[in-house]
mmCIF file of C-alpha atoms and ligand atoms in Angstrom:
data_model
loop_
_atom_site.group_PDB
_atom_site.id
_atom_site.type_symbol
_atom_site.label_atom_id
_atom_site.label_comp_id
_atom_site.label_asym_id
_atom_site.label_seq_id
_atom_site.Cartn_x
_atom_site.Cartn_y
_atom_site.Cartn_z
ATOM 1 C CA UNK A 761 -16.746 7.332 19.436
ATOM 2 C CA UNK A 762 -15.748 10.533 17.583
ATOM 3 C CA UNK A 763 -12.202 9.548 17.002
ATOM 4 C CA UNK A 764 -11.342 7.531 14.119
ATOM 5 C CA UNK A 765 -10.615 3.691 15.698
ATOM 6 C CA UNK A 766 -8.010 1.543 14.198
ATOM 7 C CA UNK A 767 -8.187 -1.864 15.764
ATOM 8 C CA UNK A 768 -4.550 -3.567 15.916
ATOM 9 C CA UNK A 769 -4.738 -7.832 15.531
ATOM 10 C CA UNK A 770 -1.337 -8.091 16.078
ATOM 11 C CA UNK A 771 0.234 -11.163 18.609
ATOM 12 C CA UNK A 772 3.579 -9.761 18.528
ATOM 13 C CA UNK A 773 3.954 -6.866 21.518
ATOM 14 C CA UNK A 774 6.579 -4.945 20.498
ATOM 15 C CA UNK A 775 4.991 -4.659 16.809
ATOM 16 C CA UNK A 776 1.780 -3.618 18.234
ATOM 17 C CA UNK A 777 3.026 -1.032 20.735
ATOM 18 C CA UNK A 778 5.300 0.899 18.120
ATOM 19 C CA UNK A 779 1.600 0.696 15.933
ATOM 20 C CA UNK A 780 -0.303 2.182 18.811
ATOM 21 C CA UNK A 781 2.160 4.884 19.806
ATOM 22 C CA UNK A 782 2.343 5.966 16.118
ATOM 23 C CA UNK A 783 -1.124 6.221 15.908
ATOM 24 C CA UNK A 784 -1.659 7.673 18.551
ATOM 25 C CA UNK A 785 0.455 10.261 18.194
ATOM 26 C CA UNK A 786 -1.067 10.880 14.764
ATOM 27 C CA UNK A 787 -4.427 11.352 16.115
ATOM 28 C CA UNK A 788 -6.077 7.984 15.577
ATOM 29 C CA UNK A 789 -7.701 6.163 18.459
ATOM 30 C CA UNK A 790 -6.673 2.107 18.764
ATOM 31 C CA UNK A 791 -7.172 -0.954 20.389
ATOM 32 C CA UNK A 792 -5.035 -3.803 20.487
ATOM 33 C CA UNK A 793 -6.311 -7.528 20.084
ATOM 34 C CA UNK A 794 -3.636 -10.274 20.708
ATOM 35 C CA UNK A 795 -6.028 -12.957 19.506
ATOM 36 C CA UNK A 796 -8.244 -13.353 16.305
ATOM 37 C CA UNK A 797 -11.291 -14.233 18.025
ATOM 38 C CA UNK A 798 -10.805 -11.075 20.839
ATOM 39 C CA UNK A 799 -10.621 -8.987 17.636
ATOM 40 C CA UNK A 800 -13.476 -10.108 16.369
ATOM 41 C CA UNK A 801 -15.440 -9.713 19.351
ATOM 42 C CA UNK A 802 -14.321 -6.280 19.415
ATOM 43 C CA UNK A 803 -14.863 -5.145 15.562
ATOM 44 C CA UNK A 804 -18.379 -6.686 15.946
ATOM 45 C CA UNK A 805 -18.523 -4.550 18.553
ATOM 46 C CA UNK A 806 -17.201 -1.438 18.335
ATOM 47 C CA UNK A 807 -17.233 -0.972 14.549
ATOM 48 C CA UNK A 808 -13.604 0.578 13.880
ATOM 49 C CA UNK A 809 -12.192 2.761 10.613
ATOM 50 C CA UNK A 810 -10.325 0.140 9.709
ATOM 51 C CA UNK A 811 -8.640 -3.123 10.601
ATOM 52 C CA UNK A 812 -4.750 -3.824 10.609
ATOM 53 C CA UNK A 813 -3.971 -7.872 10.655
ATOM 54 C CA UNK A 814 -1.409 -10.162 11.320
ATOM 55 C CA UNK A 815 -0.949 -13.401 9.279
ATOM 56 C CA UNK A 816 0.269 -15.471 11.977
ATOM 57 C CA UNK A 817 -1.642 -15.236 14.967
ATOM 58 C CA UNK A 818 -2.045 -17.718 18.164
ATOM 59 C CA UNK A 819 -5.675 -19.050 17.443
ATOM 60 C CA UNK A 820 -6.163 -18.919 14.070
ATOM 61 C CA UNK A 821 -4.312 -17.386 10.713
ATOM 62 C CA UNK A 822 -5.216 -13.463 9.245
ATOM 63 C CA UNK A 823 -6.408 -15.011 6.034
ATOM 64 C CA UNK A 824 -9.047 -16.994 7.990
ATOM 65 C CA UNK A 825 -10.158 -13.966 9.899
ATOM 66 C CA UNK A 826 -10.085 -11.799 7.005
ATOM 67 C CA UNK A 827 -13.048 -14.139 5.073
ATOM 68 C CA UNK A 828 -14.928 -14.507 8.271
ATOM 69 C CA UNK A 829 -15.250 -10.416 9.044
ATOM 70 C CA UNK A 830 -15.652 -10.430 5.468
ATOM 71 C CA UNK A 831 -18.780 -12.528 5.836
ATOM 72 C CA UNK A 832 -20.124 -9.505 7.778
ATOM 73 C CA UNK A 833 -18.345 -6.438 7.572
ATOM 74 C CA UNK A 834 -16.872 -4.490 4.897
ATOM 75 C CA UNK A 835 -14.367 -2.601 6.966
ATOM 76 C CA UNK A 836 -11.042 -2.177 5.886
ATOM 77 C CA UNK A 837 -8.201 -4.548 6.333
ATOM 78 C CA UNK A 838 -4.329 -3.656 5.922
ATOM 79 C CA UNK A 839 -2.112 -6.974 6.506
ATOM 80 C CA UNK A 840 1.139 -6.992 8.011
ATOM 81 C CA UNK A 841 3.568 -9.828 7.074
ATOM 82 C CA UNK A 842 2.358 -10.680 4.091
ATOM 83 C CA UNK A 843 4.658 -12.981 1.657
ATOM 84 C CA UNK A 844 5.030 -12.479 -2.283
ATOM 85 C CA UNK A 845 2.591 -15.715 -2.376
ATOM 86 C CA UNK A 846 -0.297 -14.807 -0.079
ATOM 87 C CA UNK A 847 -0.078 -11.317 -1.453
ATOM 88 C CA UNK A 848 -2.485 -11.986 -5.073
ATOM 89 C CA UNK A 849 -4.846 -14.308 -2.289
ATOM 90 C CA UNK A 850 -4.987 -10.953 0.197
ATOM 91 C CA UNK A 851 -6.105 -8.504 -2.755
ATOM 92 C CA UNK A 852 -7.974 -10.345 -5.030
ATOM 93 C CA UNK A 853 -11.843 -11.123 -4.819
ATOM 94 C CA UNK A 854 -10.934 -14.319 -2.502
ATOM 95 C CA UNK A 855 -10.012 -12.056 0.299
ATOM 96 C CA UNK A 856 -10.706 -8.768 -0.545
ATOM 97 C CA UNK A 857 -7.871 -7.114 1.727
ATOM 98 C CA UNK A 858 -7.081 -3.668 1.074
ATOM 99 C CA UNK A 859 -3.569 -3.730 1.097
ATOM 100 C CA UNK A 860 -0.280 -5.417 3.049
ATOM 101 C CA UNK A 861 2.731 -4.332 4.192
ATOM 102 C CA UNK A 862 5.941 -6.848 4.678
ATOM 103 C CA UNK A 863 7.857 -7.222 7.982
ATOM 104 C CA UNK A 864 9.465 -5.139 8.933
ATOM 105 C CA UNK A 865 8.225 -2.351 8.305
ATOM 106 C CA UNK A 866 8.755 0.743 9.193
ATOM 107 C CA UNK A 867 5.860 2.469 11.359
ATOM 108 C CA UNK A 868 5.424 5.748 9.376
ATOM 109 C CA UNK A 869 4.517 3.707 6.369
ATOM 110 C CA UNK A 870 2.053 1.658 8.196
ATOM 111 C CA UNK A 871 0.340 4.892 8.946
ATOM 112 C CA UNK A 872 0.730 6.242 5.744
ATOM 113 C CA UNK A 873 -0.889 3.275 3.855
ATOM 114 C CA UNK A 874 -3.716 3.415 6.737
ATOM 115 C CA UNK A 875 -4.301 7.039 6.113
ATOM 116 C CA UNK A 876 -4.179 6.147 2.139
ATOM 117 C CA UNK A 877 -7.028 3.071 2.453
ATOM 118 C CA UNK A 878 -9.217 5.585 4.710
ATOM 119 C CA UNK A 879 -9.305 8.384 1.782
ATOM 120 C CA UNK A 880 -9.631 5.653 -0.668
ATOM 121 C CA UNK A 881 -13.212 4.867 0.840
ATOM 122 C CA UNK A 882 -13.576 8.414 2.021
ATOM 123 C CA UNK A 883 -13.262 8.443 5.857
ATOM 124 C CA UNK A 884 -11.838 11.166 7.248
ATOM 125 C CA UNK A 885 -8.718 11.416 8.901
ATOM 126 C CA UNK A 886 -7.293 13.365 11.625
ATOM 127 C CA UNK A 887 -5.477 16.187 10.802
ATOM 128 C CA UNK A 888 -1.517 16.223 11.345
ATOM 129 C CA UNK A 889 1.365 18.720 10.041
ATOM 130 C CA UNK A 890 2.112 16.094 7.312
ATOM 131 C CA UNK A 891 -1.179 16.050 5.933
ATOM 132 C CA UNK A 892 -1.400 19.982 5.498
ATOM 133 C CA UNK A 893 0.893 20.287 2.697
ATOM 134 C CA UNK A 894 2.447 16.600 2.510
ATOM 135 C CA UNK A 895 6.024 17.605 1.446
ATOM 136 C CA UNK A 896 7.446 15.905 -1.535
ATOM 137 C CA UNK A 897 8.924 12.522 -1.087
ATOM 138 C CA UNK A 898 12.518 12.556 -2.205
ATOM 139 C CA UNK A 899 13.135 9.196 -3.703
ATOM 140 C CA UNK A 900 17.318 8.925 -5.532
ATOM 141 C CA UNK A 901 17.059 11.284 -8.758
ATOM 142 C CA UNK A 902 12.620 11.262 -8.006
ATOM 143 C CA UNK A 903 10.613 13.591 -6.462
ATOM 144 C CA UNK A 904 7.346 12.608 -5.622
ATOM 145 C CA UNK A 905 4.394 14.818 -4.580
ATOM 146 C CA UNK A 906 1.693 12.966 -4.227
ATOM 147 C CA UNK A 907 -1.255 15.953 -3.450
ATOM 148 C CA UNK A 908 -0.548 17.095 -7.367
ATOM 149 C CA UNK A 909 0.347 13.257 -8.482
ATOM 150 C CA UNK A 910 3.239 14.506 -9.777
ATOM 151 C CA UNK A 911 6.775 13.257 -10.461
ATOM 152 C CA UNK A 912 10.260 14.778 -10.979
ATOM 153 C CA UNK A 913 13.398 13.243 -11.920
ATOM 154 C CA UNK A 914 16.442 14.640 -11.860
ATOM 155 C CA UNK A 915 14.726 18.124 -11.546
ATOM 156 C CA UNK A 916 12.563 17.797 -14.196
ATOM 157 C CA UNK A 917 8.626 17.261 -14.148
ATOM 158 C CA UNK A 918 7.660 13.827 -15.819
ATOM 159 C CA UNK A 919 4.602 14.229 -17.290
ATOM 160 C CA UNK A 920 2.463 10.993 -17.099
ATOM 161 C CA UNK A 921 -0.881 9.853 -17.867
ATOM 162 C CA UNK A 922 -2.940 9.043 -15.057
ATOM 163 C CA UNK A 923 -1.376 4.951 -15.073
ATOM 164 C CA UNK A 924 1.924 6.155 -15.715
ATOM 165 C CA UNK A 925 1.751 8.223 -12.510
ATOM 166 C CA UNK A 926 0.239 5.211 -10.886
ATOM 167 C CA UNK A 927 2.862 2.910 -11.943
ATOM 168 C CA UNK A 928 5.798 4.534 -11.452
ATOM 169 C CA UNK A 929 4.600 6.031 -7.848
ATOM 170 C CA UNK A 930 3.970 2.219 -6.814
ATOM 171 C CA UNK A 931 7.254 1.331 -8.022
ATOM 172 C CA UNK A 932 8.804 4.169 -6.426
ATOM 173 C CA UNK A 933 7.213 3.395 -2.997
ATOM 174 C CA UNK A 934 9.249 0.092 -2.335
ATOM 175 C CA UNK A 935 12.089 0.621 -4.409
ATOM 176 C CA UNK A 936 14.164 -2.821 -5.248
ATOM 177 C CA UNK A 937 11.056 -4.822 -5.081
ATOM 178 C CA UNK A 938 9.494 -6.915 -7.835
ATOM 179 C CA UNK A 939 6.395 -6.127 -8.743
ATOM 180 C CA UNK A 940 4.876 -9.032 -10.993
ATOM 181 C CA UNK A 941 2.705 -7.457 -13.883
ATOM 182 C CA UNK A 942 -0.550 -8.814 -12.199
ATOM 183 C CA UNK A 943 0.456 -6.742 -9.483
ATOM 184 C CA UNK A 944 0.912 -3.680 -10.582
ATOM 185 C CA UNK A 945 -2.466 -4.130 -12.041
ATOM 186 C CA UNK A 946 -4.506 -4.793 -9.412
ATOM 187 C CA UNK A 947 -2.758 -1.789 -7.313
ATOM 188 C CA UNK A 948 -2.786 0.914 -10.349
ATOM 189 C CA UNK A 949 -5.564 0.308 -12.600
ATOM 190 C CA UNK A 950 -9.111 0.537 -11.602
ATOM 191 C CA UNK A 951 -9.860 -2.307 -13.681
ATOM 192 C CA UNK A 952 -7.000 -4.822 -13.967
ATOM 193 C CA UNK A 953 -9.416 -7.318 -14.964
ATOM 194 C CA UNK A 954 -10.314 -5.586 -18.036
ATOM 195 C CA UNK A 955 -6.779 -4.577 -18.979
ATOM 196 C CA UNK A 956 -3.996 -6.584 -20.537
ATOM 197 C CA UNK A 957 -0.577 -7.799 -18.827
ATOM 198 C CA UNK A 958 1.136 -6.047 -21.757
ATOM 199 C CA UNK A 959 -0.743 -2.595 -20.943
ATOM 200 C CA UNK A 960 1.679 -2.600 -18.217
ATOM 201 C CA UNK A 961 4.747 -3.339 -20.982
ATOM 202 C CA UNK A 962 3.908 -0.381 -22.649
ATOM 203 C CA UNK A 963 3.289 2.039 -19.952
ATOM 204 C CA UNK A 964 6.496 1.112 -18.474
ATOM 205 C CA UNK A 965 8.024 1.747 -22.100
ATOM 206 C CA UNK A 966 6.480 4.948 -22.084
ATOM 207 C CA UNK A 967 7.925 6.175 -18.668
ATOM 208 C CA UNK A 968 11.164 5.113 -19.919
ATOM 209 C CA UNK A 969 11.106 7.076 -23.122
ATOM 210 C CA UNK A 970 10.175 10.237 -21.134
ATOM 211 C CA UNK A 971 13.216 9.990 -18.544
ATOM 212 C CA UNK A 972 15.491 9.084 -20.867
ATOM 213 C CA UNK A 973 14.385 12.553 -22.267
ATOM 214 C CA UNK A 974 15.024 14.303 -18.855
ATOM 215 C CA UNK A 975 18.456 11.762 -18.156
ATOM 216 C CA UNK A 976 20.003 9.466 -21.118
ATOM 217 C CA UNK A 977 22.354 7.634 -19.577
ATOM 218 C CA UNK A 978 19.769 6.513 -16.493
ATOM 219 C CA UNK A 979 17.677 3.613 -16.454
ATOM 220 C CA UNK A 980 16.300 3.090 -13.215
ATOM 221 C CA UNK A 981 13.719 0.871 -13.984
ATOM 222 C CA UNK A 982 14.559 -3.111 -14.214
ATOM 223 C CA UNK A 983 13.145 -5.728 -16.020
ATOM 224 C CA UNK A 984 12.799 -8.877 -14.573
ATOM 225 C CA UNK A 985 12.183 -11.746 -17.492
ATOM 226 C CA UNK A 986 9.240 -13.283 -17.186
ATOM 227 C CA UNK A 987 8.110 -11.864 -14.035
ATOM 228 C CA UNK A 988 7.641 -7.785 -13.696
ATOM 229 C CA UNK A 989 9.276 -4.794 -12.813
ATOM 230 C CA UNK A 990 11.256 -3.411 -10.058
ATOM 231 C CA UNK A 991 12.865 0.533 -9.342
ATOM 232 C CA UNK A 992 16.913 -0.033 -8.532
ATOM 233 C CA UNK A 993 18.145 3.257 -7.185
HETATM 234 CA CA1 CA B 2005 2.307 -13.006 14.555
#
């Protein structure tokens, strides 16, 4: 199988099919598994790029699955449907998911995030017009391009550290969401278990200081007592 494979455990139709045809169209081969244990049968199988699981599935639940392929395979798993609770199970050491996206979602950031995980471990990807010079992603007063990790607000080029440009690009890729401190450092540092919860404090008070240079009057990022951070555009 030349084409990169993306098997689809997903017991929902309509979710699956707007998966496969985005795929597809993107240059990715599929298969679709309405059960856990088909999909299992098949990944054992056919050995795919990478998996994409539902939580909630007829014969069993994605968490399950994802410890029992882990057991035996280290391939790649991107939930769908994941709530705030299960997320810390899905990406910590218990699991050892890759990453999650909520329902709904929309389909062109399932494929982004899949396209994401399979540079992360260095598989290649197919080719589309996106990929060749990924325009910037316009974001409220931010401009994100995320070839040169860079980030502009209201015109003007932040410049971050490495973290910075971590944290504020995950905050700017679901704005309005909370992300607890924990959070944002197990998705933006390489090694959130050596690193502090108030590492995060004082990267986020860093960011701030440098767009309140660009933009006084603007503070885009929220504090949420007690729990995190979240972007309000
Ligand atoms: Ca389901």
């Amino acid at each position: 199988m030349s084409k990169e494979t993306i098997l689809i455990i997903e017991d929902e139709r309509p979710i699956a099919e707007t998966l496969l045809y985005a795929l597809g169209r993107e240059g990715f081969g599929t298969h679709w598994s309405m059960t856990g244990g088909e999909g299992l049968t098949w990944l054992r199988a056919q050995k795919p790029s990478l998996v994409v699981l539902d939580i909630g599935l007829p014969d069993c639940n994605g968490l399950d699955l994802c410890r029992d392929i882990r057991t035996e395979s280290q391939v790649p798993i991107l939930f769908l449907s994941a709530r705030a609770e299960e997320v810390d199970r899905i990406l910590g050491l218990e699991l050892g998911g890759d990453d999650y996206v909520t329902k709904p979602f929309s389909p062109r950031e399932v494929v982004a995030r899949i396209r994401s995980i399979l540079r992360r471990v260095g598989t290649p990807v197919p080719a589309n017009e996106e990929s060749e010079g990924e325009a910037p992603l316009s974001i409220g007063p931010f401009l994100e391009d995320k070839e040169k990790m860079r980030i502009s607000y209201h015109g003007e080029q932040l410049e971050l550290s490495r973290y910075e440009y971590r944290l504020l690009s995950l905050l700017l890729g679901r704005p309005g969401k909370v992300f607890s401190r924990e959070e944002i450092l197990s998705r933006a540092w390489e090694e959130p278990e050596m690193t502090m919860d108030r590492t995060v404090d004082a990267h986020i008070k860093s960011i701030r200081k440098k767009m309140r240079a660009v933009h006084e009057e603007d503070d885009p990022i929220r504090t949420v007592r007690g729990v995190g951070y979240a972007l309000e555009l």
